[in-house]
Amino acid sequence: MHSPDRRSTRLVRRWSPAVLTLAGLTAAMIAYAWAGPTIAGILLLATVCVAAFSRPVIGNTRATEATSPVDSAAVRRYREEHPGSTISEAVAAITRQ
């Protein structure tokens, strides 16, 4: 039996809030056409709650002061050692070292 690898599992987990939000908005529009505004409003409220309280898709990138240039090979090594980390997180970790 084939088990999903870690990369695909992480990708699904990362994009699931965005997919759920889009699916909820689509369901609310369909429900408005078929069932009326009450059901659509309930679906829209649930969608807004999912979007507001789930993990952000893009992430939280902090602006830092301009420092010396960062070695791209070091950033690549850090991201290989820490799968799932963003480039911004890698740069921040390397500059802290």
XYZ file of N, CA and C in Angstrom:
291
model
N 0.840 -1.178 0.000
C 0.000 0.000 0.000
C 0.883 1.239 0.000
N 0.520 2.214 -0.783
C 1.310 3.437 -0.917
C 0.912 4.435 0.158
N 1.916 4.930 0.867
C 1.650 5.968 1.865
C 2.168 7.292 1.330
N 1.461 8.388 1.606
C 1.902 9.686 1.099
C 3.225 10.106 1.744
N 4.062 10.740 0.963
C 5.325 11.200 1.517
C 5.104 12.469 2.339
N 6.116 12.846 3.078
C 5.983 13.987 3.992
C 5.754 15.293 3.248
N 6.389 15.434 2.084
C 6.269 16.686 1.343
C 4.836 16.930 0.887
N 4.177 15.904 0.348
C 2.802 16.085 -0.116
C 1.860 16.296 1.061
N 2.112 15.631 2.171
C 1.276 15.827 3.356
C 1.412 17.254 3.871
N 2.642 17.773 3.890
C 2.872 19.135 4.355
C 2.226 20.144 3.404
N 2.281 19.854 2.093
C 1.680 20.746 1.109
C 0.168 20.815 1.294
N -0.461 19.661 1.519
C -1.910 19.640 1.740
C -2.254 20.369 3.025
N -1.483 20.148 4.075
C -1.767 20.800 5.352
C -1.588 22.317 5.231
N -0.619 22.740 4.429
C -0.362 24.169 4.301
C -1.463 24.878 3.521
N -1.955 24.258 2.463
C -2.937 24.912 1.599
C -4.388 24.597 1.966
N -4.623 23.760 2.958
C -5.992 23.404 3.304
C -6.843 24.600 3.747
N -6.327 25.597 4.503
C -7.186 26.743 4.836
C -7.642 27.522 3.596
N -6.767 27.674 2.616
C -7.143 28.399 1.401
C -8.186 27.623 0.615
N -7.991 26.316 0.511
C -8.945 25.487 -0.226
C -10.295 25.467 0.488
N -10.276 25.356 1.810
C -11.534 25.375 2.569
C -12.258 26.707 2.422
N -11.517 27.798 2.403
C -12.130 29.116 2.233
C -12.790 29.241 0.863
N -12.071 28.851 -0.177
C -12.648 28.915 -1.525
C -13.842 27.981 -1.678
N -13.747 26.793 -1.097
C -14.869 25.855 -1.160
C -16.080 26.395 -0.402
N -15.840 27.032 0.740
C -16.941 27.610 1.507
C -17.618 28.759 0.780
N -16.827 29.608 0.128
C -17.421 30.705 -0.641
C -18.230 30.177 -1.823
N -17.711 29.160 -2.484
C -18.441 28.550 -3.595
C -19.738 27.912 -3.104
N -19.664 27.198 -1.986
C -20.858 26.566 -1.427
C -21.887 27.610 -1.011
N -21.435 28.739 -0.470
C -22.364 29.796 -0.068
C -23.072 30.398 -1.282
N -22.342 30.576 -2.378
C -22.978 31.114 -3.588
C -23.996 30.131 -4.173
N -23.659 28.866 -4.170
C -24.592 27.849 -4.675
C -25.797 27.752 -3.755
N -25.569 27.789 -2.449
C -26.678 27.708 -1.500
C -27.594 28.915 -1.621
N -27.044 30.079 -1.908
C -27.877 31.266 -2.088
C -28.812 31.097 -3.285
N -28.296 30.515 -4.345
C -29.121 30.312 -5.545
C -30.173 29.231 -5.328
N -29.840 28.169 -4.594
C -30.750 27.045 -4.438
C -31.617 27.104 -3.178
N -31.047 27.547 -2.051
C -31.767 27.436 -0.786
C -32.137 28.776 -0.169
N -31.583 29.857 -0.661
C -31.923 31.154 -0.115
C -30.841 31.725 0.767
N -31.090 32.930 1.254
C -30.049 33.647 1.991
C -29.736 33.091 3.382
N -30.644 32.375 4.012
C -30.385 31.887 5.369
C -29.281 30.841 5.379
N -29.416 29.831 4.556
C -28.400 28.779 4.483
C -27.080 29.360 3.971
N -27.160 30.259 2.991
C -25.947 30.881 2.453
C -25.245 31.698 3.534
N -26.003 32.378 4.358
C -25.415 33.158 5.448
C -24.718 32.281 6.467
N -25.314 31.138 6.777
C -24.679 30.205 7.721
C -23.374 29.679 7.149
N -23.393 29.302 5.881
C -22.167 28.820 5.241
C -21.110 29.919 5.166
N -21.540 31.124 4.885
C -20.606 32.250 4.810
C -19.988 32.538 6.178
N -20.786 32.468 7.236
C -20.268 32.671 8.588
C -19.246 31.591 8.944
N -19.543 30.343 8.606
C -18.590 29.253 8.861
C -17.304 29.459 8.072
N -17.430 29.918 6.840
C -16.253 30.163 6.003
C -15.405 31.283 6.576
N -16.021 32.340 7.038
C -15.282 33.450 7.633
C -14.556 32.990 8.899
N -15.192 32.141 9.692
C -14.538 31.616 10.898
C -13.322 30.763 10.540
N -13.459 29.920 9.522
C -12.324 29.104 9.090
C -11.188 29.999 8.609
N -11.517 31.009 7.820
C -10.489 31.896 7.282
C -9.819 32.719 8.390
N -10.585 33.118 9.381
C -10.044 33.981 10.433
C -9.190 33.219 11.447
N -9.550 31.984 11.751
C -8.886 31.269 12.834
C -7.952 30.161 12.388
N -7.733 29.991 11.099
C -6.812 28.961 10.641
C -5.434 29.560 10.397
N -4.483 28.687 10.111
C -3.118 29.136 9.833
C -3.073 29.986 8.586
N -2.270 31.033 8.567
C -2.148 31.818 7.342
C -1.425 31.034 6.254
N -1.825 31.247 5.025
C -1.220 30.537 3.906
C 0.132 31.141 3.557
N 0.214 32.442 3.565
C 1.422 33.126 3.131
C 2.487 33.126 4.217
N 2.106 33.297 5.446
C 3.073 33.326 6.531
C 3.284 34.726 7.065
N 4.114 34.812 8.062
C 4.383 36.083 8.716
C 5.843 36.444 8.475
N 6.076 37.361 7.556
C 7.432 37.773 7.232
C 7.731 39.082 7.937
N 8.742 39.054 8.772
C 9.113 40.259 9.504
C 10.102 41.070 8.685
N 9.943 42.357 8.726
C 10.902 43.239 8.066
C 12.075 43.448 9.010
N 13.269 43.281 8.488
C 14.456 43.456 9.302
C 15.295 44.583 8.724
N 16.229 45.033 9.532
C 17.133 46.076 9.060
C 18.061 45.493 8.006
N 18.542 46.358 7.145
C 19.483 45.914 6.124
C 20.785 45.492 6.790
N 21.233 44.304 6.471
C 22.477 43.782 7.018
C 23.376 43.377 5.859
N 24.426 42.708 6.197
C 25.330 42.240 5.148
C 24.616 41.182 4.305
N 25.040 40.991 3.081
C 24.400 39.996 2.225
C 24.487 38.602 2.841
N 23.441 37.814 2.615
C 23.359 36.473 3.163
C 23.792 35.485 2.085
N 24.568 34.496 2.481
C 25.045 33.477 1.560
C 23.883 32.588 1.124
N 23.643 32.518 -0.172
C 22.512 31.734 -0.673
C 22.710 30.240 -0.441
N 23.950 29.778 -0.443
C 24.213 28.359 -0.173
C 23.834 28.012 1.265
N 24.087 28.939 2.188
C 23.725 28.708 3.592
C 22.207 28.662 3.748
N 21.509 29.519 3.013
C 20.043 29.507 3.061
C 19.520 28.185 2.504
N 20.089 27.723 1.403
C 19.670 26.456 0.802
C 19.918 25.291 1.758
N 21.109 25.269 2.407
C 21.415 24.209 3.366
C 20.431 24.222 4.535
N 20.136 25.423 5.038
C 19.193 25.526 6.163
C 17.824 24.979 5.775
N 17.363 25.319 4.575
C 16.035 24.856 4.150
C 16.017 23.356 3.896
N 17.143 22.787 3.480
C 17.217 21.337 3.324
C 17.197 20.638 4.674
N 17.857 21.234 5.667
C 17.887 20.661 7.007
C 16.573 20.867 7.753
N 15.831 21.898 7.412
C 14.559 22.221 8.065
C 13.455 22.284 7.008
N 12.924 21.137 6.578
C 11.884 21.143 5.540
C 10.652 21.926 5.995
N 10.088 22.664 5.075
C 8.898 23.442 5.382
C 9.187 24.866 5.799
N 10.449 25.186 6.035
C 10.771 26.561 6.420
C 10.778 27.451 5.186
N 10.426 28.697 5.380
C 10.398 29.647 4.273
C 11.785 30.268 4.099
N 11.951 30.953 3.003
C 13.221 31.628 2.762
C 13.446 32.703 3.821
N 12.401 33.429 4.174
C 12.521 34.475 5.199
C 12.946 33.899 6.539
N 12.373 32.756 6.906
C 12.758 32.114 8.160
C 14.214 31.665 8.115
N 14.639 31.142 6.971
C 16.029 30.701 6.834
C 16.991 31.872 6.935
N 16.674 32.981 6.275
C 17.532 34.157 6.344
C 17.606 34.671 7.787
N 16.467 34.718 8.460
C 16.453 35.188 9.849
C 17.284 34.269 10.743
N 17.194 32.965 10.534
C 17.951 32.027 11.359
C 19.447 32.141 11.082
N 19.811 32.334 9.839
C 21.234 32.444 9.492
C 21.823 33.746 10.018
N 21.087 34.830 9.953
C 21.600 36.100 10.456
C 21.707 36.106 11.980
N 20.899 35.290 12.665
C 21.001 35.197 14.123
C 22.242 34.431 14.548
N 22.760 33.556 13.693
C 23.897 32.711 14.072
C 25.172 33.498 14.173
